[in-house]
Coordinates of C-alpha atoms in Angstrom, one line a residue:
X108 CA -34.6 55.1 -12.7
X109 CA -31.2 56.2 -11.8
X110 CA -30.8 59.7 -12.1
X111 CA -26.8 60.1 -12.0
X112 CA -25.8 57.0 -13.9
X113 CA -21.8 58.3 -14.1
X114 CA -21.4 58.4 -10.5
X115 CA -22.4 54.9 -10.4
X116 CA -20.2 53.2 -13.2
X117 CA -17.1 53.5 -11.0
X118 CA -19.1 51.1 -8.4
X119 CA -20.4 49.0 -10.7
X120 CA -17.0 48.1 -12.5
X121 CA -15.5 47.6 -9.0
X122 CA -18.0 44.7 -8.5
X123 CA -17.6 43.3 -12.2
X124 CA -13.6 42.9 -12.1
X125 CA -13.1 42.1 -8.3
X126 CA -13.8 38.7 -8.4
X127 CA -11.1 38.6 -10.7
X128 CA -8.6 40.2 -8.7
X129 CA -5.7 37.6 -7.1
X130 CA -3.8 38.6 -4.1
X131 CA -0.2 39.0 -4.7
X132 CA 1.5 36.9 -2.2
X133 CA 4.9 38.5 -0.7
X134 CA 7.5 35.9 -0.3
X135 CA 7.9 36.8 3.2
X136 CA 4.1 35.8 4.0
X137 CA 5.3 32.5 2.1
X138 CA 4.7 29.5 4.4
X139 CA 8.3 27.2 3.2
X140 CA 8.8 24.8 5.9
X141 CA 11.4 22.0 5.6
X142 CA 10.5 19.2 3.9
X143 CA 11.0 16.2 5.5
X144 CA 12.7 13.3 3.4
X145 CA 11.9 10.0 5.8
X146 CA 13.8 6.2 5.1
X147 CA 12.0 4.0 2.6
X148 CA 10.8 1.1 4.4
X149 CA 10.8 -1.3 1.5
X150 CA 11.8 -1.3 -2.1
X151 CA 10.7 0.6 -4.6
X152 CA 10.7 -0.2 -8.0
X153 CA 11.1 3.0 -10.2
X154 CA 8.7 2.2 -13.2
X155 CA 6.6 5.6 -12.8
X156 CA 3.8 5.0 -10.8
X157 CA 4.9 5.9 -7.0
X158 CA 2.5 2.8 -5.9
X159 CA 4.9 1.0 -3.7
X160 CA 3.5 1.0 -0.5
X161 CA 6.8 2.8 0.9
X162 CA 5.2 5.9 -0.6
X163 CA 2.8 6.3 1.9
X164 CA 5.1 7.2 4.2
X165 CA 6.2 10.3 2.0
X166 CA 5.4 13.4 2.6
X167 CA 3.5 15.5 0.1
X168 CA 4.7 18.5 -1.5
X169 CA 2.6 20.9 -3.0
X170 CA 3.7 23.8 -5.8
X171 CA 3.2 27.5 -6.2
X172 CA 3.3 29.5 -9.3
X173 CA 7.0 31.3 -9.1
X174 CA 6.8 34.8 -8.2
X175 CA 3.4 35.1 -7.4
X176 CA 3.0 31.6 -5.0
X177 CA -0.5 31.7 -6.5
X178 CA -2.4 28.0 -6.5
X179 CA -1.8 26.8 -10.0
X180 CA -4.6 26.0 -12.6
X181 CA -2.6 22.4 -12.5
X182 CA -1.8 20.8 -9.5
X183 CA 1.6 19.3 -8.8
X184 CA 2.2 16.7 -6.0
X185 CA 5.4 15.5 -5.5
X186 CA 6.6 13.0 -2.6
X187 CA 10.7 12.6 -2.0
X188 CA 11.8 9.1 0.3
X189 CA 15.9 7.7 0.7
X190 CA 17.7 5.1 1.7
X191 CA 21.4 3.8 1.5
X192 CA 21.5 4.1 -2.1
X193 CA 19.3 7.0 -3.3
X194 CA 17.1 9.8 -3.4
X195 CA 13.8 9.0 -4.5
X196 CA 11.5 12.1 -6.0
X197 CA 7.9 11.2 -7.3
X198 CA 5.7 14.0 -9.4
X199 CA 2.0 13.3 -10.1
X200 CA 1.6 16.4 -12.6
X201 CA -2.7 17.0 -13.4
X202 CA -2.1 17.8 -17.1
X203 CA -4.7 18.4 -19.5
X204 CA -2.5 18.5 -22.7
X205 CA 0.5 16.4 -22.2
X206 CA 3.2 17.2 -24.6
X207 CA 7.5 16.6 -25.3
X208 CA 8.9 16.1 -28.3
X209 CA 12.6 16.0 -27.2
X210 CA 14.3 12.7 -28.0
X211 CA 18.4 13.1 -26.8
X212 CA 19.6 13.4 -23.7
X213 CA 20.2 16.9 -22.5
X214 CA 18.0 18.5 -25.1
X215 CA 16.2 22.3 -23.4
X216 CA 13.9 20.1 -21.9
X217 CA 12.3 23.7 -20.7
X218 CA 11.1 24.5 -23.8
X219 CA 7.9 21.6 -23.2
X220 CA 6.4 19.5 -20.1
X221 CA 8.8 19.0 -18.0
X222 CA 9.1 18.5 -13.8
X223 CA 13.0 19.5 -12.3
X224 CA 15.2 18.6 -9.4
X225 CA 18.0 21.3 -8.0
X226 CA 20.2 19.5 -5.0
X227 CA 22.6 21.4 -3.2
X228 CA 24.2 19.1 -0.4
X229 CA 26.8 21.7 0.8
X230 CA 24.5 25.0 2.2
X231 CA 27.7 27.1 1.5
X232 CA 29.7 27.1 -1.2
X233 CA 28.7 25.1 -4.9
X234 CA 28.3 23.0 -6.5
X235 CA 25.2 21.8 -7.4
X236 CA 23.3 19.4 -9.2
X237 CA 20.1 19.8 -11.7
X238 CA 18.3 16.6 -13.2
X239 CA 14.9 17.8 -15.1
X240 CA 12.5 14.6 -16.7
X241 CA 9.9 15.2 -19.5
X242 CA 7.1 12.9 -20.5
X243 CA 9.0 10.9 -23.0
X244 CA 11.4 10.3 -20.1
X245 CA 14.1 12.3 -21.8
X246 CA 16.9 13.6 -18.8
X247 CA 18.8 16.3 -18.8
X248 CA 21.0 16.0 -15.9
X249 CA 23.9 18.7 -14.5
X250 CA 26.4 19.1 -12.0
X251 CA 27.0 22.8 -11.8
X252 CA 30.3 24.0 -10.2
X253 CA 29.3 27.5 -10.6
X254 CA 26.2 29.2 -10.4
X255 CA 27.3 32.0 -12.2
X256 CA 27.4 30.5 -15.3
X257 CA 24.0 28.5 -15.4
X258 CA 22.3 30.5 -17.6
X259 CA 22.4 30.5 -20.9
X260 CA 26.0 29.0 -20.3
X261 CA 25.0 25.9 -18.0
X262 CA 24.7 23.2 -20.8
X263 CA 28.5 23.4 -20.3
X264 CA 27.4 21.5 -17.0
X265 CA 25.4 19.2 -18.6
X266 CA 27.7 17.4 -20.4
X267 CA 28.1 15.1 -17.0
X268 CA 25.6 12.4 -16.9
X269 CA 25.0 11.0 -13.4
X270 CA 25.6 7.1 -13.5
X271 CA 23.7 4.4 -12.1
X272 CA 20.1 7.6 -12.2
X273 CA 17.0 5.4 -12.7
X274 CA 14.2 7.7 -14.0
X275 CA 10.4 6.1 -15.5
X276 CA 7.3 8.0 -16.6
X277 CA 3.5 7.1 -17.0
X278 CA 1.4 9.4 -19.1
X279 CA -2.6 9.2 -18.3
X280 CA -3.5 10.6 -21.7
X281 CA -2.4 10.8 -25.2
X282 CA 1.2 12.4 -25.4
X283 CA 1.3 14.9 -28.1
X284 CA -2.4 15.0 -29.3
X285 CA -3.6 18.5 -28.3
X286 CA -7.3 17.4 -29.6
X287 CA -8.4 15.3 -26.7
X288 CA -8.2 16.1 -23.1
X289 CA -5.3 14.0 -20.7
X290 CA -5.4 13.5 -17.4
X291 CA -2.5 13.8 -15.6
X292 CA 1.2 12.0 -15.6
X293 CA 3.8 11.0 -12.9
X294 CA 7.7 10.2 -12.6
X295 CA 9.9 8.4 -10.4
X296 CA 13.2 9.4 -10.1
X297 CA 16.3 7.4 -8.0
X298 CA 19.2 9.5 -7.5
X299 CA 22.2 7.2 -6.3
X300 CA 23.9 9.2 -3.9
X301 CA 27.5 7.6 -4.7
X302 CA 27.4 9.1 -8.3
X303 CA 27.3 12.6 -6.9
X304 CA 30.8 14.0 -7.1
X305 CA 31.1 16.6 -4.1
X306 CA 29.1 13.8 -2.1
X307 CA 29.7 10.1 -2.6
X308 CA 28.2 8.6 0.2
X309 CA 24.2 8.7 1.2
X310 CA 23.4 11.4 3.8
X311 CA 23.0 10.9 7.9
X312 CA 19.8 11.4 9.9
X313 CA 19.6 14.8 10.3
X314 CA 21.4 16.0 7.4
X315 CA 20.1 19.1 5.4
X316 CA 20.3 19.9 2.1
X317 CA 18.5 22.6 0.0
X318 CA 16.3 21.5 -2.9
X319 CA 13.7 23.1 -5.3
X320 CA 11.3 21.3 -7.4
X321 CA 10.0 22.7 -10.4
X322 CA 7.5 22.3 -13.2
X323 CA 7.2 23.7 -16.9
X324 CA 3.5 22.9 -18.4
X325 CA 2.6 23.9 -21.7
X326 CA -1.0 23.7 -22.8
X327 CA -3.5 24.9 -25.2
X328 CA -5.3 25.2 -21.9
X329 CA -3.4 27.4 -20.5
X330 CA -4.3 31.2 -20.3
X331 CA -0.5 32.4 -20.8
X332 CA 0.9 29.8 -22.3
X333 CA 2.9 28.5 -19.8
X334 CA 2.3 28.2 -16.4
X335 CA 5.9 27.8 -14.3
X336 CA 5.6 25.9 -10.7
X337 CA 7.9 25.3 -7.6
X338 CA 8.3 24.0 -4.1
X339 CA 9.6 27.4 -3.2
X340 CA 9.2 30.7 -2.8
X341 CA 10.9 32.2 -5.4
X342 CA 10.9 35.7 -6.3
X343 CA 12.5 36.2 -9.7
X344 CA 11.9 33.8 -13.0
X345 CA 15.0 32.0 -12.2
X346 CA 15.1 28.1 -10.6
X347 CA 19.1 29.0 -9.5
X348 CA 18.1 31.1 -6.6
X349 CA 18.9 28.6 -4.3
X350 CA 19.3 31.2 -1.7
X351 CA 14.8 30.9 -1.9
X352 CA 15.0 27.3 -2.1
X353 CA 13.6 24.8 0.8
X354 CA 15.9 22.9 3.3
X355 CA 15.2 19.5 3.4
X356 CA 16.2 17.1 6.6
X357 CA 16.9 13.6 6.5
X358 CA 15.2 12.0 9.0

């Protein structure tokens, strides 16, 4: 028998909680290299599924939780590809309780499941551009000439709606029904480089753009509600820092 059971209880909690104890990953120690956007060799159809084989040659890009960079509870992949006409993004989102209930364009697609694209093509000076896709394959797209006013002000920005954008969703699950358990569900997005305004014209080998790719998933699953994802290492609950966000290189 233990004599001096208080001197003990200060050890024995230590044990009990440190398994639960997560390292809190400084953005500096934050491995962000460029992502590499190759050509598409060969067409791809946007219809949602990324099964073209031109997405082999795609490299993947994996997600952090923002400010922490911890490894999410649901795993993002997402793939980018070009060619003379557009930007392609793919998302395969591992989703256990799929859910959007938005129906018009440029709805606060934040508020449910939702995956985002922020371009900036100049490294400089703005603008930028925002495009954000939700399961029902409701867009909100934005061309944002100032920064400064993209918070609660940036729907002023969203009034522009990029022509010729080709976006399609597949959901592996049942959208909307909390009581059985999805699986997961992807997006294709083609963003014709023509229709950009402070661009017009598709990118040269080389080139290098910043970009941050982010995810909103809500779930009854989910220990906080919400759990908020990104490309990048950023250190503040904002997706506008593009002064955290990756370069990508045109190759």
């Amino acid at each position: 028998m233990c004599k001096n059971k208080k001197s003990l209880y200060p050890i024995f909690c230590l044990f009990i909680f440190l398994p639960c104890i997560q390292p809190f990953i400084k953005a500096e120690d934050f491995e962000s290299p460029e992502i590499v956007c190759n050509r598409a060799h060969g067409k791809i159809i946007v219809d949602g599924w990324l099964n073209e084989p031109a997405w082999k040659n795609a490299e993947k890009i994996d997600f952090v939780r923002i400010i922490s960079f911890e490894k999410p509870d649901m795993e993002t992949k997402a793939f980018c590809l070009y060619d003379d006409e557009y930007l392609y993004i793919g998302f395969i989102m591992y989703d256990m309780d799929i859910w959007g209930i938005y129906e018009k364009r440029d709805s606060l697609l934040y508020d449910e499941d939702v995956v985002e694209v922020f371009l900036k093509p100049n490294l400089s000076k703005d603008p930028y551009y925002e495009f954000e896709v939700s399961p029902r394959n409701i867009v909100l797209d934005a061309y944002l000439g100032n920064r400064t006013l993209a918070g609660n002000m940036f729907l002023r920005f969203a009034k522009w709606n990029c022509p010729g954008l080709k976006t399609a969703v597949k959901v592996k699950g049942t959208l909307n029904n909390w009581e059985d358990i999805d699986e997961y569900w992807s997006v294709e997005i083609a963003i014709p480089f023509r229709s950009l305004p402070s661009l017009k014209k598709a990118p040269l080998p080389d080139d290098i753009w910043l970009i941050n790719l982010g995810r909103y998933d809500y779930s009854i699953y989910q220990k906080n509600i919400n759990e908020v994802t990104t490309c990048s290492p950023i250190t503040k609950f904002d997706f506008h820092r593009y002064e955290e966000w990756r370069f990508i290189r045109y190759k």
